[in-house]
Tab-separated table of C-alpha atoms and ligand atoms in Angstrom:
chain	number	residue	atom	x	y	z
P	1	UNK	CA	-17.783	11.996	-7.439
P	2	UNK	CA	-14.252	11.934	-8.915
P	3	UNK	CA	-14.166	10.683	-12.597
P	4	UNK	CA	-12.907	6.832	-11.325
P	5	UNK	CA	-14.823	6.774	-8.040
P	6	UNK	CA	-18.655	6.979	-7.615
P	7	UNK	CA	-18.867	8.091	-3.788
P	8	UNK	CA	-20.450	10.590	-2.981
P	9	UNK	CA	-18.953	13.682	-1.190
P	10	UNK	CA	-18.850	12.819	2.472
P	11	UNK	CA	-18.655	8.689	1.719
P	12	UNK	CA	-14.901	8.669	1.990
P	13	UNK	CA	-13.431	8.311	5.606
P	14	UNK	CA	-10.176	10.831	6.267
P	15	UNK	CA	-8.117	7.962	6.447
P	16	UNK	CA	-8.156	5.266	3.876
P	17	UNK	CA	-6.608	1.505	3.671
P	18	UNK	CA	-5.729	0.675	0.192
P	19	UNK	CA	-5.162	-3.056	-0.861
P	20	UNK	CA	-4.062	-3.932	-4.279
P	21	UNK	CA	-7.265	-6.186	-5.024
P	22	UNK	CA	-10.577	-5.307	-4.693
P	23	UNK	CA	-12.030	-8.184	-3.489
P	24	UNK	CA	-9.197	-8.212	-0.809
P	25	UNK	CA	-10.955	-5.059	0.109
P	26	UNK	CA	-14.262	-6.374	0.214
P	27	UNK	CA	-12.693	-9.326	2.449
P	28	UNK	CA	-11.594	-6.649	5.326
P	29	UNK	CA	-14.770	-4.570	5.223
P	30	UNK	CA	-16.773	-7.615	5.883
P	31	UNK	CA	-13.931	-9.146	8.526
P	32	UNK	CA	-13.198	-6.098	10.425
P	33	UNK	CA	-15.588	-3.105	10.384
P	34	UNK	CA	-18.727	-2.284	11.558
P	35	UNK	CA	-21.677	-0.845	10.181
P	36	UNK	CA	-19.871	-0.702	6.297
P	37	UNK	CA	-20.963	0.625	3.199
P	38	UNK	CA	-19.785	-0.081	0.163
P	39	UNK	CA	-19.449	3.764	-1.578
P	40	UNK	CA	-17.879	3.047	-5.101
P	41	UNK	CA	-17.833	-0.293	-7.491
P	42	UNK	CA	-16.597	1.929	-10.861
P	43	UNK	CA	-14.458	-0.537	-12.558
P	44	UNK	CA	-14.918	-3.207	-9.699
P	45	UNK	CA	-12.258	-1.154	-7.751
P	46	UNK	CA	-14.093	-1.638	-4.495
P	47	UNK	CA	-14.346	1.092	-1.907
P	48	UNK	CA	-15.941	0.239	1.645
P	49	UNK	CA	-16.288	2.840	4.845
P	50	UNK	CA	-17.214	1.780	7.930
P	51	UNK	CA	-16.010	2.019	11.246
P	52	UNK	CA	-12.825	-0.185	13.151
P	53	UNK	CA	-13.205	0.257	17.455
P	54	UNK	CA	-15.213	3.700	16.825
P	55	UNK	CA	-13.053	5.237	14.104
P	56	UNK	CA	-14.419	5.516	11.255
P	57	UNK	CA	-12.331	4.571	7.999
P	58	UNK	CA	-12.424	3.690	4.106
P	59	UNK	CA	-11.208	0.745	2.800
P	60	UNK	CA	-10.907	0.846	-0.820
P	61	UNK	CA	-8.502	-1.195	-4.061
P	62	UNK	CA	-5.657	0.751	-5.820
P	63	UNK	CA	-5.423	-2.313	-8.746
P	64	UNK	CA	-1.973	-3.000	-9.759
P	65	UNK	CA	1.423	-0.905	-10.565
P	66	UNK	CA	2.366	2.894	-9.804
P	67	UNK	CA	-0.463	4.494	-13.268
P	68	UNK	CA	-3.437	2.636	-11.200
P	69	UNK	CA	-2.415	3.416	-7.581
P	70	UNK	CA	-1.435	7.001	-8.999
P	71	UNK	CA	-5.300	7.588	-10.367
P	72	UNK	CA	-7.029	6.330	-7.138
P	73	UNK	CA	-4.451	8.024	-4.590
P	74	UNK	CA	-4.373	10.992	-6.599
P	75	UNK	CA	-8.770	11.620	-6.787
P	76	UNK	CA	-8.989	10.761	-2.966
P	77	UNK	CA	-6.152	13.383	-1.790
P	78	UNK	CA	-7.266	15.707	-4.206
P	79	UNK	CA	-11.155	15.383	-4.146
P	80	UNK	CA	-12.823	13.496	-1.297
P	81	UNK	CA	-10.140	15.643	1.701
P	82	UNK	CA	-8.256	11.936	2.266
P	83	UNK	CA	-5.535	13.182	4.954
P	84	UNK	CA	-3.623	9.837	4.829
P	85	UNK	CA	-3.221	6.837	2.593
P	86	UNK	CA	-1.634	3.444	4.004
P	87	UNK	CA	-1.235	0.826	1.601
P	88	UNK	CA	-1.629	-2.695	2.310
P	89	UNK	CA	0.029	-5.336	0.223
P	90	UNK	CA	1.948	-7.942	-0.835
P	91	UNK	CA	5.685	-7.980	-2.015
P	92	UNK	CA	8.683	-10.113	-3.304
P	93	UNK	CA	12.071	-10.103	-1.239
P	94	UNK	CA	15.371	-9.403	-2.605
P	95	UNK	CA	17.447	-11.070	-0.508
P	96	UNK	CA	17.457	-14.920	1.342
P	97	UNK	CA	17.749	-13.274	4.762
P	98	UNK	CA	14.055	-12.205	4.718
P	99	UNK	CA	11.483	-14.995	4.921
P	100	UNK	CA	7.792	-15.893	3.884
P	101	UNK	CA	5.333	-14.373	6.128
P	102	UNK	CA	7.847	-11.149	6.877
P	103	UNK	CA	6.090	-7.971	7.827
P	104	UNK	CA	7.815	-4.862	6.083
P	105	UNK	CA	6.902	-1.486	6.946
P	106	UNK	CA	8.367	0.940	3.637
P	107	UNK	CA	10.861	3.357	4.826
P	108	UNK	CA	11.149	5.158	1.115
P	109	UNK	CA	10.317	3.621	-2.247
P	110	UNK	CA	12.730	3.908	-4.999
P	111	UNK	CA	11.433	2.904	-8.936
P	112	UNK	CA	11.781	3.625	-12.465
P	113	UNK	CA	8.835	4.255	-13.000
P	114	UNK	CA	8.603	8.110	-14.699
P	115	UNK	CA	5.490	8.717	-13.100
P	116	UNK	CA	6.363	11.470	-10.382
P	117	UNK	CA	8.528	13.139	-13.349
P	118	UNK	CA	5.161	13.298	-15.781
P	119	UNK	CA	3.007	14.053	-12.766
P	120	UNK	CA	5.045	16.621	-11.079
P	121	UNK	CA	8.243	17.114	-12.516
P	122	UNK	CA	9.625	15.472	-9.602
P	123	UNK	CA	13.229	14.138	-10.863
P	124	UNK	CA	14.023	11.976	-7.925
P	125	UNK	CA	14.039	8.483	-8.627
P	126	UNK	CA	12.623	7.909	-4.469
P	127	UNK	CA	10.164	8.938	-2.017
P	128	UNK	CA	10.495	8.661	1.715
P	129	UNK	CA	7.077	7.794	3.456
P	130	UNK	CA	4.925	10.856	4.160
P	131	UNK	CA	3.685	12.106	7.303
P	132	UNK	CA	3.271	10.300	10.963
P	133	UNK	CA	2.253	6.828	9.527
P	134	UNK	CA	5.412	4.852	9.292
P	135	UNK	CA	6.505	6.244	12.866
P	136	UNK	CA	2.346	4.899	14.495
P	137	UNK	CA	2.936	1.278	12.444
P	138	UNK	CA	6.497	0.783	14.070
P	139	UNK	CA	4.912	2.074	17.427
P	140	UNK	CA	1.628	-0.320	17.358
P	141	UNK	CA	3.765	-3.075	16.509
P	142	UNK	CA	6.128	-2.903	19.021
P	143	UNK	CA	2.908	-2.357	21.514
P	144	UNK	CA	1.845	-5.960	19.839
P	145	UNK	CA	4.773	-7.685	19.999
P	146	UNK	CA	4.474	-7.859	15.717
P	147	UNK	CA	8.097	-8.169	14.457
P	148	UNK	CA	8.173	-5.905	11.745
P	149	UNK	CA	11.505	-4.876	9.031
P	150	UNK	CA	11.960	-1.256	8.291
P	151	UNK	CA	13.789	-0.092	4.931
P	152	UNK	CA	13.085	0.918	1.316
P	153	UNK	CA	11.439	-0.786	-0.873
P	154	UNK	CA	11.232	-0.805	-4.695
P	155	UNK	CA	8.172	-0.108	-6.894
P	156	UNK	CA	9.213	-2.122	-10.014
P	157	UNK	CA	7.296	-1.308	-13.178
P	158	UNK	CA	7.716	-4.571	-14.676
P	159	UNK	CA	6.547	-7.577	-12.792
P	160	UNK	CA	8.253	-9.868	-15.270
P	161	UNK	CA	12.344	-9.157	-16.027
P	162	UNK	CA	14.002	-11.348	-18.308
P	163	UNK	CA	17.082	-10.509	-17.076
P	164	UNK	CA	17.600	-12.506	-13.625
P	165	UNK	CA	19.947	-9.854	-12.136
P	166	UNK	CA	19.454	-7.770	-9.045
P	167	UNK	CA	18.181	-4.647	-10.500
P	168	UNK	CA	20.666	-1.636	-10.374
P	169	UNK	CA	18.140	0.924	-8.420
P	170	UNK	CA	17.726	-2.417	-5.607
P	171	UNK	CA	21.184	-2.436	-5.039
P	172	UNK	CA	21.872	1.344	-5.062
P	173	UNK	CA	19.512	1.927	-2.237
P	174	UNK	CA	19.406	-1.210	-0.548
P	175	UNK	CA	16.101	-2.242	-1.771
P	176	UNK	CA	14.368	-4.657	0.470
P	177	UNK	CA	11.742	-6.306	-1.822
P	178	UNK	CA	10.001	-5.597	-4.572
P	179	UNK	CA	6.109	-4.254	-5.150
P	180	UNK	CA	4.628	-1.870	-7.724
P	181	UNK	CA	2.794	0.856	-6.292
P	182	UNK	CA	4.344	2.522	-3.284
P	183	UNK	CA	6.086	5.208	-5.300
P	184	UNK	CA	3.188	6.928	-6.749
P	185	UNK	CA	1.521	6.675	-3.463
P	186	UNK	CA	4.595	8.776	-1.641
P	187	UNK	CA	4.685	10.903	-4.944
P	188	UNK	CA	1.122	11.807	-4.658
P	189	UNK	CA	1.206	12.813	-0.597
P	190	UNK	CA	4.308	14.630	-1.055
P	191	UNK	CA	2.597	16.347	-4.189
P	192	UNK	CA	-0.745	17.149	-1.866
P	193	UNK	CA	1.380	17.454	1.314
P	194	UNK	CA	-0.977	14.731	2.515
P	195	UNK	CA	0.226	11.248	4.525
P	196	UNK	CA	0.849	7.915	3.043
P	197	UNK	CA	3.049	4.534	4.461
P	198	UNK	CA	3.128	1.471	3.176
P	199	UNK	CA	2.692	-2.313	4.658
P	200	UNK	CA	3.879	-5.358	3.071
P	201	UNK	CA	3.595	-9.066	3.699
P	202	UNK	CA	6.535	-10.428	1.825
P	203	UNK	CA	4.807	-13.745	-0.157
P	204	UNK	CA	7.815	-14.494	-2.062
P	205	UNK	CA	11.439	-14.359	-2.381
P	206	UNK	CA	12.250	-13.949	-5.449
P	207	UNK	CA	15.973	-15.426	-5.712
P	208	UNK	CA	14.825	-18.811	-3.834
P	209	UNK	CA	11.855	-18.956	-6.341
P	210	UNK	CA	9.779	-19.370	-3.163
P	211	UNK	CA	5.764	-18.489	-3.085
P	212	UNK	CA	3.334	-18.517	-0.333
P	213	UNK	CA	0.224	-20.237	-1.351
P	214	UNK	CA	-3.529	-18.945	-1.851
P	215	UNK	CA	-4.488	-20.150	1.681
P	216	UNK	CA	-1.274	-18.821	3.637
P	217	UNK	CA	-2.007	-15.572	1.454
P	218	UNK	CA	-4.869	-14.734	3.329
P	219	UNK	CA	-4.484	-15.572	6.587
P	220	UNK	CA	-0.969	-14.035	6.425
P	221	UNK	CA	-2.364	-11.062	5.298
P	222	UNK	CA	-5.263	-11.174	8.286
P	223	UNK	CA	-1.597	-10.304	10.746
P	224	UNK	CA	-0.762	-7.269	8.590
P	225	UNK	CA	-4.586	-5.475	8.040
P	226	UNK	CA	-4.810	-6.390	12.116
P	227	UNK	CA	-1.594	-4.017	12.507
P	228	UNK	CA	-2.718	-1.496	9.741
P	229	UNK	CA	-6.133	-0.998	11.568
P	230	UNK	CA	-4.525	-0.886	14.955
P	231	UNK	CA	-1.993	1.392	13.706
P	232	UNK	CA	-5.004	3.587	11.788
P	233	UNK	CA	-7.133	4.209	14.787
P	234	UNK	CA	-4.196	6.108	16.492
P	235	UNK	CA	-3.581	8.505	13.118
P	236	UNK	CA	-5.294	11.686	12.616
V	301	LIG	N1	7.466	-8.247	-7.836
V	301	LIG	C1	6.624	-7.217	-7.838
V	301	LIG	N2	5.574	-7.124	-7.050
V	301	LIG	C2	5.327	-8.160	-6.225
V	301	LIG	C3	6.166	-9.273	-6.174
V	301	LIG	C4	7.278	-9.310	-7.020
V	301	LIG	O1	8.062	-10.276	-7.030
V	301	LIG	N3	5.636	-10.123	-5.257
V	301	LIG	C5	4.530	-9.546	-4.756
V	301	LIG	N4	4.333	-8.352	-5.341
């Protein structure tokens, strides 16, 4: 037991798939594995391990923005011997080009978030993914015909900006959408030397004002935990 999650030593697969909601997590253990448990509800942060075509893996919430992602990622590299960490989620594009629905697989995530500077005295303001993942998502998806965009991504700490411009750290690195969390996640495998990508279904775009609904949310985001799971069984 970790101070934020109850499982018990053992409960917690080697490889773990982290959505942002919990009950998004609860909605893939029951859709896609077999033989599940669920081995932590502290906080209704939901974690779930069961097994996807023989491998066995954890499925388990991070909540939102880099402090909550940081706490969960941080315990299960740290405490329950997680190897790798993919993230599953939802994000906001930058730029008209991408559309609703678009698969991105995070390259590096860039933020201003001080988080890997209090954490670890890391200065940089970016992380590149850690580890084999991003390299076994691009593979599986070319193996299942999935279109899927490659670049960096930024983990904003505010979700709400009142000013409407691009933000400076987007444009710098050539930001492809916005999310909240993927920072802390690289920060914490580079920190443990441990593995961590990150997949995104892009559900807005942020300068067209344009929103996928509740509906299109989820079966959208049935494409993306299909390619994370494929992608998982061939890791470790
Ligand atoms: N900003 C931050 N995170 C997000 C967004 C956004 O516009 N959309 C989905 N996750």
């Amino acid at each position: 037991m970790s101070i934020h999650i109850a499982a018990k030593p053992g409960e917690i697969a080697p490889i773990v798939l982290m959505p942002g909601d919990p009950l998004r997590a609860k909605h893939i253990a029951e859709n896609f594995l077999e033989d599940y448990k669920l081995v932590s509800t502290t906080r209704n942060i939901f974690f779930f391990t069961g097994h996807y075509k023989g491998k066995r893996l954890t499925i388990g919430a991070s909540g939102m923005g880099c402090p909550s992602i940081g706490i969960y990622t941080y315990e299960l590299y740290n405490e329950y011997g997680v190897e790798c960490i993919m993230r599953i989620g939802t994000c906001g594009a930058y730029y008209t080009h991408i559309n609703l629905f678009d698969i991105i697989n995070a390259e590096a995530a860039f933020s201003e978030s001080t988080y890997a500077k209090f954490a670890f005295g890391y200065e940089e303001d970016g992380f590149p993914h850690q580890g084999n993942v991003f390299q076994t998502i691009n593979a599986t998806a070319k193996k299942l015909k999935m279109p899927v965009l490659t670049g960096p991504v930024h983990s904003s700490d505010p979700f709400y900006r009142i000013d409407p411009a691009v933000p400076e750290i987007v444009v710098n690195n050539k930001c492809l959408a916005a999310e909240m969390e993927a920072f802390a996640l690289f920060a914490n495998a580079k920190h443990f030397k441990k593995q961590a990508g990150c997949l995104l279904t892009v559900s807005d775009i942020i300068p067209a004002r344009k929103m996928i609904t509740a509906e299109e949310r989820e079966r959208s985001l049935g494409e993306m935990t299909t390619l994370a799971l494929e992608s998982a069984i061939s890791i470790l």
